[in-house]
Amino acid sequence: MEKLLKESGAERVSDKAKSALKTAIEEKGEEISQKAIKLANHAGRKTVKADDIKLAVKE
């Protein structure tokens, strides 16, 4: 998480900031995953494909 924040321009990163970013990314990832699973199921597939993820992100 620190690497992501520093690559985005942060000079210093607190432990709480790293933890908060980790939590936010996990929550967003879960939302995207759930949408992608629904898209795969709608298409009659059990396998989630990269296109499902890409489409879920756009929704």
mmCIF file of N, CA, C and O in Angstrom:
data_model
loop_
_atom_site.group_PDB
_atom_site.id
_atom_site.type_symbol
_atom_site.label_atom_id
_atom_site.label_comp_id
_atom_site.label_asym_id
_atom_site.label_seq_id
_atom_site.Cartn_x
_atom_site.Cartn_y
_atom_site.Cartn_z
ATOM 1 N N MET A 1 0.828 -1.183 0.000
ATOM 2 C CA MET A 1 0.000 0.000 0.000
ATOM 3 C C MET A 1 0.875 1.250 0.000
ATOM 4 O O MET A 1 0.567 2.216 -0.671
ATOM 5 N N GLU A 2 1.961 1.177 0.757
ATOM 6 C CA GLU A 2 2.863 2.330 0.806
ATOM 7 C C GLU A 2 3.413 2.628 -0.583
ATOM 8 O O GLU A 2 3.491 3.780 -1.002
ATOM 9 N N LYS A 3 3.767 1.583 -1.312
ATOM 10 C CA LYS A 3 4.321 1.758 -2.660
ATOM 11 C C LYS A 3 3.307 2.453 -3.567
ATOM 12 O O LYS A 3 3.661 3.380 -4.305
ATOM 13 N N LEU A 4 2.048 2.031 -3.501
ATOM 14 C CA LEU A 4 1.012 2.668 -4.315
ATOM 15 C C LEU A 4 0.886 4.154 -3.990
ATOM 16 O O LEU A 4 0.797 4.999 -4.887
ATOM 17 N N LEU A 5 0.844 4.451 -2.711
ATOM 18 C CA LEU A 5 0.704 5.850 -2.299
ATOM 19 C C LEU A 5 1.912 6.684 -2.706
ATOM 20 O O LEU A 5 1.765 7.811 -3.185
ATOM 21 N N LYS A 6 3.096 6.118 -2.562
ATOM 22 C CA LYS A 6 4.314 6.862 -2.937
ATOM 23 C C LYS A 6 4.403 7.048 -4.438
ATOM 24 O O LYS A 6 4.823 8.105 -4.908
ATOM 25 N N GLU A 7 3.995 6.030 -5.203
ATOM 26 C CA GLU A 7 3.992 6.172 -6.659
ATOM 27 C C GLU A 7 2.981 7.225 -7.112
ATOM 28 O O GLU A 7 3.122 7.795 -8.190
ATOM 29 N N SER A 8 1.981 7.476 -6.275
ATOM 30 C CA SER A 8 0.977 8.492 -6.583
ATOM 31 C C SER A 8 1.400 9.884 -6.133
ATOM 32 O O SER A 8 0.677 10.852 -6.337
ATOM 33 N N GLY A 9 2.556 9.964 -5.474
ATOM 34 C CA GLY A 9 3.085 11.271 -5.110
ATOM 35 C C GLY A 9 3.244 11.557 -3.633
ATOM 36 O O GLY A 9 3.748 12.613 -3.259
ATOM 37 N N ALA A 10 2.812 10.641 -2.768
ATOM 38 C CA ALA A 10 2.942 10.876 -1.329
ATOM 39 C C ALA A 10 4.417 10.792 -0.919
ATOM 40 O O ALA A 10 5.134 9.899 -1.363
ATOM 41 N N GLU A 11 4.853 11.727 -0.110
ATOM 42 C CA GLU A 11 6.228 11.692 0.377
ATOM 43 C C GLU A 11 6.359 10.750 1.570
ATOM 44 O O GLU A 11 7.336 10.017 1.676
ATOM 45 N N ARG A 12 5.378 10.814 2.460
ATOM 46 C CA ARG A 12 5.376 9.957 3.644
ATOM 47 C C ARG A 12 3.992 9.361 3.799
ATOM 48 O O ARG A 12 2.996 9.971 3.424
ATOM 49 N N VAL A 13 3.947 8.153 4.383
ATOM 50 C CA VAL A 13 2.674 7.447 4.518
ATOM 51 C C VAL A 13 2.572 6.856 5.918
ATOM 52 O O VAL A 13 3.454 6.119 6.351
ATOM 53 N N SER A 14 1.483 7.153 6.601
ATOM 54 C CA SER A 14 1.283 6.605 7.943
ATOM 55 C C SER A 14 0.772 5.172 7.850
ATOM 56 O O SER A 14 0.208 4.752 6.833
ATOM 57 N N ASP A 15 0.939 4.435 8.933
ATOM 58 C CA ASP A 15 0.426 3.062 8.986
ATOM 59 C C ASP A 15 -1.094 3.041 8.848
ATOM 60 O O ASP A 15 -1.652 2.155 8.204
ATOM 61 N N LYS A 16 -1.754 4.034 9.438
ATOM 62 C CA LYS A 16 -3.216 4.097 9.343
ATOM 63 C C LYS A 16 -3.663 4.368 7.912
ATOM 64 O O LYS A 16 -4.684 3.847 7.467
ATOM 65 N N ALA A 17 -2.899 5.171 7.188
ATOM 66 C CA ALA A 17 -3.229 5.444 5.783
ATOM 67 C C ALA A 17 -3.084 4.176 4.954
ATOM 68 O O ALA A 17 -3.933 3.878 4.101
ATOM 69 N N LYS A 18 -2.045 3.403 5.197
ATOM 70 C CA LYS A 18 -1.844 2.137 4.482
ATOM 71 C C LYS A 18 -3.008 1.185 4.761
ATOM 72 O O LYS A 18 -3.536 0.551 3.847
ATOM 73 N N SER A 19 -3.403 1.112 5.997
ATOM 74 C CA SER A 19 -4.498 0.235 6.402
ATOM 75 C C SER A 19 -5.818 0.684 5.788
ATOM 76 O O SER A 19 -6.614 -0.143 5.316
ATOM 77 N N ALA A 20 -6.050 1.992 5.770
ATOM 78 C CA ALA A 20 -7.294 2.531 5.204
ATOM 79 C C ALA A 20 -7.370 2.262 3.705
ATOM 80 O O ALA A 20 -8.431 1.898 3.187
ATOM 81 N N LEU A 21 -6.254 2.411 3.005
ATOM 82 C CA LEU A 21 -6.228 2.140 1.571
ATOM 83 C C LEU A 21 -6.469 0.657 1.305
ATOM 84 O O LEU A 21 -7.233 0.292 0.409
ATOM 85 N N LYS A 22 -5.864 -0.198 2.098
ATOM 86 C CA LYS A 22 -6.045 -1.648 1.956
ATOM 87 C C LYS A 22 -7.520 -2.013 2.116
ATOM 88 O O LYS A 22 -8.082 -2.751 1.310
ATOM 89 N N THR A 23 -8.161 -1.470 3.131
ATOM 90 C CA THR A 23 -9.576 -1.741 3.378
ATOM 91 C C THR A 23 -10.439 -1.247 2.216
ATOM 92 O O THR A 23 -11.335 -1.957 1.749
ATOM 93 N N ALA A 24 -10.156 -0.049 1.740
ATOM 94 C CA ALA A 24 -10.936 0.524 0.637
ATOM 95 C C ALA A 24 -10.787 -0.307 -0.631
ATOM 96 O O ALA A 24 -11.775 -0.564 -1.341
ATOM 97 N N ILE A 25 -9.577 -0.748 -0.923
ATOM 98 C CA ILE A 25 -9.339 -1.553 -2.119
ATOM 99 C C ILE A 25 -10.034 -2.903 -2.006
ATOM 100 O O ILE A 25 -10.629 -3.391 -2.972
ATOM 101 N N GLU A 26 -9.982 -3.505 -0.826
ATOM 102 C CA GLU A 26 -10.661 -4.789 -0.626
ATOM 103 C C GLU A 26 -12.170 -4.653 -0.813
ATOM 104 O O GLU A 26 -12.804 -5.495 -1.448
ATOM 105 N N GLU A 27 -12.751 -3.579 -0.283
ATOM 106 C CA GLU A 27 -14.193 -3.363 -0.409
ATOM 107 C C GLU A 27 -14.590 -3.147 -1.867
ATOM 108 O O GLU A 27 -15.576 -3.708 -2.344
ATOM 109 N N LYS A 28 -13.825 -2.337 -2.562
ATOM 110 C CA LYS A 28 -14.113 -2.077 -3.979
ATOM 111 C C LYS A 28 -13.916 -3.354 -4.792
ATOM 112 O O LYS A 28 -14.714 -3.656 -5.685
ATOM 113 N N GLY A 29 -12.890 -4.127 -4.471
ATOM 114 C CA GLY A 29 -12.641 -5.388 -5.156
ATOM 115 C C GLY A 29 -13.779 -6.373 -4.968
ATOM 116 O O GLY A 29 -14.150 -7.099 -5.896
ATOM 117 N N GLU A 30 -14.346 -6.380 -3.789
ATOM 118 C CA GLU A 30 -15.478 -7.261 -3.510
ATOM 119 C C GLU A 30 -16.700 -6.853 -4.333
ATOM 120 O O GLU A 30 -17.393 -7.710 -4.894
ATOM 121 N N GLU A 31 -16.958 -5.561 -4.438
ATOM 122 C CA GLU A 31 -18.068 -5.060 -5.254
ATOM 123 C C GLU A 31 -17.890 -5.464 -6.713
ATOM 124 O O GLU A 31 -18.834 -5.949 -7.353
ATOM 125 N N ILE A 32 -16.702 -5.251 -7.237
ATOM 126 C CA ILE A 32 -16.404 -5.589 -8.623
ATOM 127 C C ILE A 32 -16.558 -7.095 -8.844
ATOM 128 O O ILE A 32 -17.143 -7.533 -9.836
ATOM 129 N N SER A 33 -16.061 -7.878 -7.902
ATOM 130 C CA SER A 33 -16.155 -9.337 -8.010
ATOM 131 C C SER A 33 -17.605 -9.799 -8.066
ATOM 132 O O SER A 33 -17.969 -10.654 -8.883
ATOM 133 N N GLN A 34 -18.437 -9.251 -7.199
ATOM 134 C CA GLN A 34 -19.847 -9.636 -7.172
ATOM 135 C C GLN A 34 -20.543 -9.302 -8.492
ATOM 136 O O GLN A 34 -21.318 -10.096 -9.019
ATOM 137 N N LYS A 35 -20.245 -8.121 -9.043
ATOM 138 C CA LYS A 35 -20.826 -7.732 -10.329
ATOM 139 C C LYS A 35 -20.334 -8.650 -11.443
ATOM 140 O O LYS A 35 -21.110 -9.054 -12.310
ATOM 141 N N ALA A 36 -19.043 -8.980 -11.421
ATOM 142 C CA ALA A 36 -18.462 -9.839 -12.455
ATOM 143 C C ALA A 36 -19.061 -11.241 -12.405
ATOM 144 O O ALA A 36 -19.321 -11.851 -13.449
ATOM 145 N N ILE A 37 -19.296 -11.749 -11.218
ATOM 146 C CA ILE A 37 -19.912 -13.066 -11.063
ATOM 147 C C ILE A 37 -21.327 -13.057 -11.645
ATOM 148 O O ILE A 37 -21.728 -13.990 -12.354
ATOM 149 N N LYS A 38 -22.076 -11.993 -11.370
ATOM 150 C CA LYS A 38 -23.428 -11.885 -11.928
ATOM 151 C C LYS A 38 -23.390 -11.844 -13.455
ATOM 152 O O LYS A 38 -24.228 -12.458 -14.120
ATOM 153 N N LEU A 39 -22.411 -11.132 -14.000
ATOM 154 C CA LEU A 39 -22.290 -11.061 -15.455
ATOM 155 C C LEU A 39 -21.959 -12.426 -16.046
ATOM 156 O O LEU A 39 -22.525 -12.818 -17.073
ATOM 157 N N ALA A 40 -21.054 -13.153 -15.428
ATOM 158 C CA ALA A 40 -20.697 -14.489 -15.905
ATOM 159 C C ALA A 40 -21.900 -15.419 -15.823
ATOM 160 O O ALA A 40 -22.182 -16.162 -16.779
ATOM 161 N N ASN A 41 -22.614 -15.372 -14.715
ATOM 162 C CA ASN A 41 -23.810 -16.205 -14.553
ATOM 163 C C ASN A 41 -24.864 -15.871 -15.604
ATOM 164 O O ASN A 41 -25.499 -16.759 -16.171
ATOM 165 N N HIS A 42 -25.052 -14.583 -15.856
ATOM 166 C CA HIS A 42 -26.020 -14.139 -16.856
ATOM 167 C C HIS A 42 -25.656 -14.681 -18.244
ATOM 168 O O HIS A 42 -26.536 -14.976 -19.054
ATOM 169 N N ALA A 43 -24.365 -14.806 -18.500
ATOM 170 C CA ALA A 43 -23.884 -15.324 -19.785
ATOM 171 C C ALA A 43 -23.896 -16.854 -19.810
ATOM 172 O O ALA A 43 -23.472 -17.458 -20.791
ATOM 173 N N GLY A 44 -24.338 -17.478 -18.711
ATOM 174 C CA GLY A 44 -24.417 -18.929 -18.646
ATOM 175 C C GLY A 44 -23.093 -19.605 -18.354
ATOM 176 O O GLY A 44 -22.893 -20.770 -18.671
ATOM 177 N N ARG A 45 -22.174 -18.843 -17.739
ATOM 178 C CA ARG A 45 -20.854 -19.385 -17.418
ATOM 179 C C ARG A 45 -20.643 -19.446 -15.919
ATOM 180 O O ARG A 45 -21.178 -18.626 -15.183
ATOM 181 N N LYS A 46 -19.820 -20.407 -15.493
ATOM 182 C CA LYS A 46 -19.374 -20.477 -14.104
ATOM 183 C C LYS A 46 -18.036 -19.770 -13.942
ATOM 184 O O LYS A 46 -17.658 -19.376 -12.849
ATOM 185 N N THR A 47 -17.329 -19.624 -15.051
ATOM 186 C CA THR A 47 -16.000 -19.010 -15.047
ATOM 187 C C THR A 47 -16.096 -17.502 -15.236
ATOM 188 O O THR A 47 -16.720 -17.031 -16.200
ATOM 189 N N VAL A 48 -15.484 -16.759 -14.349
ATOM 190 C CA VAL A 48 -15.409 -15.300 -14.481
ATOM 191 C C VAL A 48 -14.211 -14.989 -15.372
ATOM 192 O O VAL A 48 -13.102 -15.451 -15.119
ATOM 193 N N LYS A 49 -14.454 -14.217 -16.406
ATOM 194 C CA LYS A 49 -13.396 -13.864 -17.359
ATOM 195 C C LYS A 49 -12.975 -12.412 -17.167
ATOM 196 O O LYS A 49 -13.677 -11.616 -16.527
ATOM 197 N N ALA A 50 -11.845 -12.077 -17.765
ATOM 198 C CA ALA A 50 -11.319 -10.715 -17.672
ATOM 199 C C ALA A 50 -12.332 -9.692 -18.181
ATOM 200 O O ALA A 50 -12.462 -8.598 -17.606
ATOM 201 N N ASP A 51 -13.052 -10.038 -19.237
ATOM 202 C CA ASP A 51 -14.055 -9.118 -19.773
ATOM 203 C C ASP A 51 -15.177 -8.846 -18.775
ATOM 204 O O ASP A 51 -15.728 -7.747 -18.749
ATOM 205 N N ASP A 52 -15.511 -9.846 -17.954
ATOM 206 C CA ASP A 52 -16.527 -9.650 -16.905
ATOM 207 C C ASP A 52 -16.033 -8.606 -15.905
ATOM 208 O O ASP A 52 -16.785 -7.723 -15.474
ATOM 209 N N ILE A 53 -14.766 -8.730 -15.527
ATOM 210 C CA ILE A 53 -14.174 -7.763 -14.587
ATOM 211 C C ILE A 53 -14.170 -6.373 -15.189
ATOM 212 O O ILE A 53 -14.592 -5.401 -14.547
ATOM 213 N N LYS A 54 -13.721 -6.267 -16.431
ATOM 214 C CA LYS A 54 -13.662 -4.955 -17.099
ATOM 215 C C LYS A 54 -15.033 -4.312 -17.190
ATOM 216 O O LYS A 54 -15.188 -3.110 -16.948
ATOM 217 N N LEU A 55 -16.047 -5.123 -17.522
ATOM 218 C CA LEU A 55 -17.406 -4.593 -17.631
ATOM 219 C C LEU A 55 -17.944 -4.206 -16.247
ATOM 220 O O LEU A 55 -18.597 -3.177 -16.104
ATOM 221 N N ALA A 56 -17.645 -5.002 -15.251
ATOM 222 C CA ALA A 56 -18.093 -4.704 -13.874
ATOM 223 C C ALA A 56 -17.502 -3.395 -13.378
ATOM 224 O O ALA A 56 -18.167 -2.642 -12.668
ATOM 225 N N VAL A 57 -16.279 -3.107 -13.758
ATOM 226 C CA VAL A 57 -15.633 -1.851 -13.341
ATOM 227 C C VAL A 57 -16.338 -0.650 -13.963
ATOM 228 O O VAL A 57 -16.486 0.378 -13.303
ATOM 229 N N LYS A 58 -16.804 -0.812 -15.175
ATOM 230 C CA LYS A 58 -17.461 0.298 -15.886
ATOM 231 C C LYS A 58 -18.849 0.602 -15.348
ATOM 232 O O LYS A 58 -19.334 1.706 -15.509
ATOM 233 N N GLU A 59 -19.500 -0.379 -14.704
ATOM 234 C CA GLU A 59 -20.867 -0.166 -14.197
ATOM 235 C C GLU A 59 -20.902 0.779 -13.032
ATOM 236 O O GLU A 59 -20.075 0.884 -12.232
#
